[in-house]
mmCIF file with all atom_site columns, C-alpha atoms in Angstrom:
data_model
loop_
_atom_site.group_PDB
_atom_site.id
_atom_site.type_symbol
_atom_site.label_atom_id
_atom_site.label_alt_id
_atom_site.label_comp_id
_atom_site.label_asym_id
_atom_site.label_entity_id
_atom_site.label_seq_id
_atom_site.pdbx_PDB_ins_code
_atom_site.Cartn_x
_atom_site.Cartn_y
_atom_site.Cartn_z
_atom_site.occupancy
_atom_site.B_iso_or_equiv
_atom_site.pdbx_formal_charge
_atom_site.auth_seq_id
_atom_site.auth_comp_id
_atom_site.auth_asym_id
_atom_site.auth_atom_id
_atom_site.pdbx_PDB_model_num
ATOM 1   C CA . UNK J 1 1   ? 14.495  0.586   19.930  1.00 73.00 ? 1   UNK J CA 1
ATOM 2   C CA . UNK J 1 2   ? 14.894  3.428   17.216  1.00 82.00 ? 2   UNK J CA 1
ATOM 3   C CA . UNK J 1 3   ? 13.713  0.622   14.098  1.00 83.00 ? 3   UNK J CA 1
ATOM 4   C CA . UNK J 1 4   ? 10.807  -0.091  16.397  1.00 87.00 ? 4   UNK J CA 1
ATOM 5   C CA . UNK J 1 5   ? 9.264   3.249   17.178  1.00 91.00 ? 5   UNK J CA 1
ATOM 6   C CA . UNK J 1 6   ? 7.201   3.263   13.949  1.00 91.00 ? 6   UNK J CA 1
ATOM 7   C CA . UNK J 1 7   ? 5.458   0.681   15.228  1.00 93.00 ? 7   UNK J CA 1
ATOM 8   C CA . UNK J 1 8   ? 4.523   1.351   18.715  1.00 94.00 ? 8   UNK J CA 1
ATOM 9   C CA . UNK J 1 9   ? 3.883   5.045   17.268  1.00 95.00 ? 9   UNK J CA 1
ATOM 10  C CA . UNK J 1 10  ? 1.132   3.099   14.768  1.00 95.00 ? 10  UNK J CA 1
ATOM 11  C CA . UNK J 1 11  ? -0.175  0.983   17.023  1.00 96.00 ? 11  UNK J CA 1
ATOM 12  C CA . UNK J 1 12  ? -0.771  3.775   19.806  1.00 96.00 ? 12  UNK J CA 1
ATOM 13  C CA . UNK J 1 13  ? -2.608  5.470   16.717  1.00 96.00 ? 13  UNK J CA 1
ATOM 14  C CA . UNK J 1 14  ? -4.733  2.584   16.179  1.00 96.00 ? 14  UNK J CA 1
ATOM 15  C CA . UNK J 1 15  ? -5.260  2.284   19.959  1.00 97.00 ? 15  UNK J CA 1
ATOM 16  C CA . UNK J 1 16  ? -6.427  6.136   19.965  1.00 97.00 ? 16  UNK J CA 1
ATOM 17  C CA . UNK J 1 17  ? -8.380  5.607   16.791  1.00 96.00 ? 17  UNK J CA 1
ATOM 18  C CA . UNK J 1 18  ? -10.704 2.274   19.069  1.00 96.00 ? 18  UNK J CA 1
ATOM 19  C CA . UNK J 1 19  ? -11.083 4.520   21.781  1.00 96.00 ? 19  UNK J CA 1
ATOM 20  C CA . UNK J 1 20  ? -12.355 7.528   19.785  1.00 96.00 ? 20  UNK J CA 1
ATOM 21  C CA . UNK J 1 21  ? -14.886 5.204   18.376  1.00 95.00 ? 21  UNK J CA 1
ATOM 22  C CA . UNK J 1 22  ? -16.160 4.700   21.722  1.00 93.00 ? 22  UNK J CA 1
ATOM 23  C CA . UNK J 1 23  ? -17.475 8.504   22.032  1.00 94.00 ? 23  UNK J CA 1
ATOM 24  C CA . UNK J 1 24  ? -19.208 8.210   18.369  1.00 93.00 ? 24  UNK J CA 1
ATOM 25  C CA . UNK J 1 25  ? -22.776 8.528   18.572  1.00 91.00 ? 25  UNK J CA 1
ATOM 26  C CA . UNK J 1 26  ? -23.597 6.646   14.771  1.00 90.00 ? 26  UNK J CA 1
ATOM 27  C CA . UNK J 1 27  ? -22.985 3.231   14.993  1.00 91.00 ? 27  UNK J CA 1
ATOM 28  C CA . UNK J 1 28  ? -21.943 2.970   10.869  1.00 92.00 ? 28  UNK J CA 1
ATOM 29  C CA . UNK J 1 29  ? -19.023 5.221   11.976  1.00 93.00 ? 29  UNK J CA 1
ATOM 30  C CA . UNK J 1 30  ? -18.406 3.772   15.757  1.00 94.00 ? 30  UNK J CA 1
ATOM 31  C CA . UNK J 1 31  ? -17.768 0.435   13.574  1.00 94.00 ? 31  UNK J CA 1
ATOM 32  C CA . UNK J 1 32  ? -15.474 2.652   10.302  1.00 93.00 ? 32  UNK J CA 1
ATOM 33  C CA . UNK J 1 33  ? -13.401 3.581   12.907  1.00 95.00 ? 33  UNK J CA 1
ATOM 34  C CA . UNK J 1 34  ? -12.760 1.053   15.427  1.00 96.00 ? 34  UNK J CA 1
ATOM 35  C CA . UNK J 1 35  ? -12.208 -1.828  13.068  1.00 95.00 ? 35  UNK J CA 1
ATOM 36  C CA . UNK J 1 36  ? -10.061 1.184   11.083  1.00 96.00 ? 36  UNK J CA 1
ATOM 37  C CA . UNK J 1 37  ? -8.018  1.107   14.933  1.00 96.00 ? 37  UNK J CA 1
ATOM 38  C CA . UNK J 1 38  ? -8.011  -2.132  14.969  1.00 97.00 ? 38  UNK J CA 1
ATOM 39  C CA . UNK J 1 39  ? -6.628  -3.124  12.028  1.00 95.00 ? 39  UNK J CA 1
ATOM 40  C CA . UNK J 1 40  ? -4.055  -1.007  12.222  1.00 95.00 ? 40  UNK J CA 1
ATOM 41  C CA . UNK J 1 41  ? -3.224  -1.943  15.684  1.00 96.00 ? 41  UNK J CA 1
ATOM 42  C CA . UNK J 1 42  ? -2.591  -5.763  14.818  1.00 96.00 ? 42  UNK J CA 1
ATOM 43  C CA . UNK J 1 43  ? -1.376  -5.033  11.643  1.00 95.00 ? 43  UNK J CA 1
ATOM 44  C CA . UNK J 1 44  ? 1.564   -3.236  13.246  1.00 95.00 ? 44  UNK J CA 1
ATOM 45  C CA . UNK J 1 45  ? 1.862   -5.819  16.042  1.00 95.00 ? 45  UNK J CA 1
ATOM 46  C CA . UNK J 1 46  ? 2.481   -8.360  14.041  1.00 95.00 ? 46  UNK J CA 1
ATOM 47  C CA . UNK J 1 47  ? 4.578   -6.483  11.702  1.00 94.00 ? 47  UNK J CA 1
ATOM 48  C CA . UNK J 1 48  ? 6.806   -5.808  15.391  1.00 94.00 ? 48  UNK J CA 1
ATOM 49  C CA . UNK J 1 49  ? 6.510   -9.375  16.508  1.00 94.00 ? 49  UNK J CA 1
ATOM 50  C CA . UNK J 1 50  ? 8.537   -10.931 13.080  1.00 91.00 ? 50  UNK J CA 1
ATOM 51  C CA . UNK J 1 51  ? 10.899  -7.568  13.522  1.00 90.00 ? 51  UNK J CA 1
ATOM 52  C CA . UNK J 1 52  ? 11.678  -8.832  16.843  1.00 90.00 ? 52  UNK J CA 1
ATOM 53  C CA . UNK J 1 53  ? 11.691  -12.946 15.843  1.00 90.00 ? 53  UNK J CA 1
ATOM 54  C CA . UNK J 1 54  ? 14.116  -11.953 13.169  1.00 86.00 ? 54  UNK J CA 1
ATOM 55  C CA . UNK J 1 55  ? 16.305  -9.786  15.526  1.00 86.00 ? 55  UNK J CA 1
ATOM 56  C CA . UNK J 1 56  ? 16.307  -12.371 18.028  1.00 88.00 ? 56  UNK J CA 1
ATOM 57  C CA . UNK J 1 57  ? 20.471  -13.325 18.758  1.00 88.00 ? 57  UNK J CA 1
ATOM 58  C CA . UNK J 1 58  ? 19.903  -16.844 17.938  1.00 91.00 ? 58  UNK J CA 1
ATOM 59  C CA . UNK J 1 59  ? 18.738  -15.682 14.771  1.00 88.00 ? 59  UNK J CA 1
ATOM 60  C CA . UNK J 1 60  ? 21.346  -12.752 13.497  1.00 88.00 ? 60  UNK J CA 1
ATOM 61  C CA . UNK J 1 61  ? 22.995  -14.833 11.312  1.00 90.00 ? 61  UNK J CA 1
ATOM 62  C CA . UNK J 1 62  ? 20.497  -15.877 9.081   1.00 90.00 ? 62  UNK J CA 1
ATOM 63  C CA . UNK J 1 63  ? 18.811  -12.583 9.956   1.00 88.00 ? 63  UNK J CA 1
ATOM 64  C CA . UNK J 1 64  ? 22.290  -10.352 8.642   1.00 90.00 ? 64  UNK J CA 1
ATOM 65  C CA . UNK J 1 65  ? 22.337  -13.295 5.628   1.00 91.00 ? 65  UNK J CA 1
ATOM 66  C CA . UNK J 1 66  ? 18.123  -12.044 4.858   1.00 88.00 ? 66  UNK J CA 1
ATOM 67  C CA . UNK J 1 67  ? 19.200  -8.146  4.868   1.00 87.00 ? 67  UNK J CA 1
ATOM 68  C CA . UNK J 1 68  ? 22.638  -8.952  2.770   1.00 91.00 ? 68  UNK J CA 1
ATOM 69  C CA . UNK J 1 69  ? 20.223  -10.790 -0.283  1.00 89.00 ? 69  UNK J CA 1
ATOM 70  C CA . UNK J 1 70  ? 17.287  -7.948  0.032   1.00 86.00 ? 70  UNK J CA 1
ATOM 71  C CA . UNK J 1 71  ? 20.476  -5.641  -0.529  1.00 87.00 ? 71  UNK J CA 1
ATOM 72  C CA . UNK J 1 72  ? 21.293  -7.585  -3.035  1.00 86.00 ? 72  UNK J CA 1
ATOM 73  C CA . UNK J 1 73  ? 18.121  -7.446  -4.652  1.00 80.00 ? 73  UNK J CA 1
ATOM 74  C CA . UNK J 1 74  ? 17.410  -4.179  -4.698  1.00 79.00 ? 74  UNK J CA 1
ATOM 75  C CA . UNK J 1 75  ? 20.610  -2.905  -5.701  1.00 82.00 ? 75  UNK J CA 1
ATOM 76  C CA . UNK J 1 76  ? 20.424  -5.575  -9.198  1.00 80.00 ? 76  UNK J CA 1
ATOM 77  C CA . UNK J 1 77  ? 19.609  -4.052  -12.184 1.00 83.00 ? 77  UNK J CA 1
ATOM 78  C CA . UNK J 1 78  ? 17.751  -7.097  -13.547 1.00 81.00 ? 78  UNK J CA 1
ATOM 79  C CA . UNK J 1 79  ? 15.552  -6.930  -10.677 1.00 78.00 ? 79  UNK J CA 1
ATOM 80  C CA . UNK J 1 80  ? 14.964  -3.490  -10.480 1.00 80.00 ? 80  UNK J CA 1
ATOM 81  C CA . UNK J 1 81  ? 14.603  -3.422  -14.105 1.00 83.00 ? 81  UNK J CA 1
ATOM 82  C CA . UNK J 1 82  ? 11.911  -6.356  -14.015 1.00 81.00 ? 82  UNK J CA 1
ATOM 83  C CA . UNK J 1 83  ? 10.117  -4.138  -10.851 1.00 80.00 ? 83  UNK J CA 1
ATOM 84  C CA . UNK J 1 84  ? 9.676   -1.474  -13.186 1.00 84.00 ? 84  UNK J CA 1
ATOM 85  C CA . UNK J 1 85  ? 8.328   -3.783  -16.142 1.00 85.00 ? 85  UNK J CA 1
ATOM 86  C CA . UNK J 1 86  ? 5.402   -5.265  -13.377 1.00 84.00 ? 86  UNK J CA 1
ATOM 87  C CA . UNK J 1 87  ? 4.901   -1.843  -12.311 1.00 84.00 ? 87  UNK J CA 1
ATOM 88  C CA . UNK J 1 88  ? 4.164   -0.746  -15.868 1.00 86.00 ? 88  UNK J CA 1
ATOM 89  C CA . UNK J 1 89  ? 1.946   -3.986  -16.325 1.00 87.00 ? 89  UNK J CA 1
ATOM 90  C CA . UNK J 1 90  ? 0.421   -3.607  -13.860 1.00 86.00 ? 90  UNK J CA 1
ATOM 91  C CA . UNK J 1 91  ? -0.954  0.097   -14.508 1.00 87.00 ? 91  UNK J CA 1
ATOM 92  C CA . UNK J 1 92  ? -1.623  -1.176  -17.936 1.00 89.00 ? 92  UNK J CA 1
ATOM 93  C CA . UNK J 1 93  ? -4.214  -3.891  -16.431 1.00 89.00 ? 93  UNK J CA 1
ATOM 94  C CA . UNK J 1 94  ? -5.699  -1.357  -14.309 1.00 90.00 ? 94  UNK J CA 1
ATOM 95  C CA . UNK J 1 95  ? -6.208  1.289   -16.698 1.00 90.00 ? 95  UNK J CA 1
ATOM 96  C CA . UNK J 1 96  ? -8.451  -1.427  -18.752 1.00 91.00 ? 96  UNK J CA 1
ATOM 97  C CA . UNK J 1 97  ? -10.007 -2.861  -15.427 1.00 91.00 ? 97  UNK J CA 1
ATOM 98  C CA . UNK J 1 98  ? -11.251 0.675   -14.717 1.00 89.00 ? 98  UNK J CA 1
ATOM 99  C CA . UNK J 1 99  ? -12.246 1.002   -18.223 1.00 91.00 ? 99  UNK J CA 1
ATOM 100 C CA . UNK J 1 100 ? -14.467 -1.883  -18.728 1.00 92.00 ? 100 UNK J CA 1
ATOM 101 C CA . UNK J 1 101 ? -16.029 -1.460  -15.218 1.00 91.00 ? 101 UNK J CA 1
ATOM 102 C CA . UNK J 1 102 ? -17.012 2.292   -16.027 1.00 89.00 ? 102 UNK J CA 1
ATOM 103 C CA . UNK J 1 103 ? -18.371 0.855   -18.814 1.00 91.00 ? 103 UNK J CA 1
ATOM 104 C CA . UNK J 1 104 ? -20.149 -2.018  -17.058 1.00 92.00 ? 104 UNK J CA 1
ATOM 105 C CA . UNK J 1 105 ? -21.783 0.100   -14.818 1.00 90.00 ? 105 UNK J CA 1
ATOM 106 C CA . UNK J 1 106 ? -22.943 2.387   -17.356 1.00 91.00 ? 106 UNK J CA 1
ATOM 107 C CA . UNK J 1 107 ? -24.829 -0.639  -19.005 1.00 92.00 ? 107 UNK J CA 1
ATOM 108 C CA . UNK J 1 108 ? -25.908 -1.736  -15.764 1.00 92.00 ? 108 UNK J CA 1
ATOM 109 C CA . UNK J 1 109 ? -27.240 1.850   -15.193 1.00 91.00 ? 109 UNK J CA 1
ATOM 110 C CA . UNK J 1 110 ? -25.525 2.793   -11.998 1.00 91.00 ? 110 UNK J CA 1
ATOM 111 C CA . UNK J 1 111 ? -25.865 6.095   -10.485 1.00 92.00 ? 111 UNK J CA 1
ATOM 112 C CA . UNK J 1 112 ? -24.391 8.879   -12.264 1.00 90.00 ? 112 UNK J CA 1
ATOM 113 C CA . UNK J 1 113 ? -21.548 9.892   -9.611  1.00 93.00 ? 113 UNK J CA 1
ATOM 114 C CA . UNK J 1 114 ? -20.458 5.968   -9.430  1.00 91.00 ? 114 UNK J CA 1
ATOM 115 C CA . UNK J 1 115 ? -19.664 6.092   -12.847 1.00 90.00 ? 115 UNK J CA 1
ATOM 116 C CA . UNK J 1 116 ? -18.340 9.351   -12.705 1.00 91.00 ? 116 UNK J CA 1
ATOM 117 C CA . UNK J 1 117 ? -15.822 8.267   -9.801  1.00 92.00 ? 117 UNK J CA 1
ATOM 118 C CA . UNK J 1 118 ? -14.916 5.264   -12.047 1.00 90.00 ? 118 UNK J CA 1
ATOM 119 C CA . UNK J 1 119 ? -13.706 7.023   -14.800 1.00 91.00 ? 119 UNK J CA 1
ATOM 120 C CA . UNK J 1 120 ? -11.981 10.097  -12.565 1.00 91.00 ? 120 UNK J CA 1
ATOM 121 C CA . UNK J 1 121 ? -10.052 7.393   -11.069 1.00 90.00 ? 121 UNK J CA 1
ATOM 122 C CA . UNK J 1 122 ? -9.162  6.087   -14.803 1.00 89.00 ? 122 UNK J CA 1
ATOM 123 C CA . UNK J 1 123 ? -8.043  9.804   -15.782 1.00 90.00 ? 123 UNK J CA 1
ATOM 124 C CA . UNK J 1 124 ? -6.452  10.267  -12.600 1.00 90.00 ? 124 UNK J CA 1
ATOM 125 C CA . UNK J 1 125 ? -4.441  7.765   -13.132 1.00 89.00 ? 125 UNK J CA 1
ATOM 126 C CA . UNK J 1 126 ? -3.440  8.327   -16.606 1.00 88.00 ? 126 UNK J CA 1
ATOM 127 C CA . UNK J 1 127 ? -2.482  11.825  -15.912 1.00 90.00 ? 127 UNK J CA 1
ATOM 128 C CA . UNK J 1 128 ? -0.599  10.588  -12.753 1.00 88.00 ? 128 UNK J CA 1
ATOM 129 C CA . UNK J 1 129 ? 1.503   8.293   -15.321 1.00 84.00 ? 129 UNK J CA 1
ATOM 130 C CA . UNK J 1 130 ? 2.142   10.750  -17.257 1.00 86.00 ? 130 UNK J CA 1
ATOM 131 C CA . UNK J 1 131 ? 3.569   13.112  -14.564 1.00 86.00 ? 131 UNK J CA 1
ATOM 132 C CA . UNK J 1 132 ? 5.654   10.330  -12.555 1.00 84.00 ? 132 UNK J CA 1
ATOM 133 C CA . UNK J 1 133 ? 7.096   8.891   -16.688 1.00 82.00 ? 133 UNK J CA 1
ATOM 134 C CA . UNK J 1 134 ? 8.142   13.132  -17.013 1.00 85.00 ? 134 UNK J CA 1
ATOM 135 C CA . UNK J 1 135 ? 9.314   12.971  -13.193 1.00 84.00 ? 135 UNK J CA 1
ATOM 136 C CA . UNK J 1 136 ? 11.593  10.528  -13.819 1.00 79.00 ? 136 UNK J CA 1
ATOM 137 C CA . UNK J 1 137 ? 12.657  11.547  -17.057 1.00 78.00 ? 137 UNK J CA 1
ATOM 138 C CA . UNK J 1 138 ? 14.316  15.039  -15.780 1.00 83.00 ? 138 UNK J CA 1
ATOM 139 C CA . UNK J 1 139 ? 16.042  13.214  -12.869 1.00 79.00 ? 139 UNK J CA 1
ATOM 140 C CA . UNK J 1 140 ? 17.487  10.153  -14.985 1.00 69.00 ? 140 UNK J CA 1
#
């Protein structure tokens, strides 16, 4: 029952968050925040339902078998080291996505605070590199 409180606590959040939307007056926000509920209500139900097929006693072999390889995996420094390679990549492409979209919407003439947003995220999350590269540098 303990690995399965997260769950129930989410999807009793998503349950409050649908029935709070029932006392909002603006339908744009009635909508944000029931769908908001209800996504996160299915989203954790299902994520309980395939914790509970996998922990099923017919299944504990293959289910001990599944935890014993993610172990496996995460502990492997090939893996981890090829984790931190997409990571980087990744941040990479998204530094440039958010580059050539600020700049896109500047030719496209936008509104002022859209582009302004775009490129705040883009510093944001250069400076945020920075910090987590310097982070990890002191502790390793």
């Amino acid at each position: 029952m303990k690995e399965k409180l997260p769950f129930l606590i989410y999807m009793a959040v998503g349950a409050v968050l649908m029935a709070v939307s029932l006392a909002i007056r603006s339908d744009y926000y009635r909508n944000l925040v029931f769908w908001m509920g209800f996504g996160t209500l299915v989203a954790e139900g299902v994520h309980l339902a395939r914790q509970m097929w996998w922990q099923a006693p017919s299944r504990q072999a293959a289910y001990q078998a599944k935890r014993r390889q993610d172990h496996i995996d995460a502990v492997d420094e090939r893996k981890q080291m090829l984790r931190m390679r997409a990571g980087w990549l990744c941040n990479a492409v998204m530094f440039f996505v958010l580059l050539f979209l600020g700049l896109l919407l500047a030719l496209l003439q936008a509104q002022a605070w859209v582009i302004a947003m775009v490129f705040a995220l883009l510093v944001f999350q250069y400076i945020l590199g920075i910090l987590i590269y310097r982070n990890f540098e002191k502790k390793l």
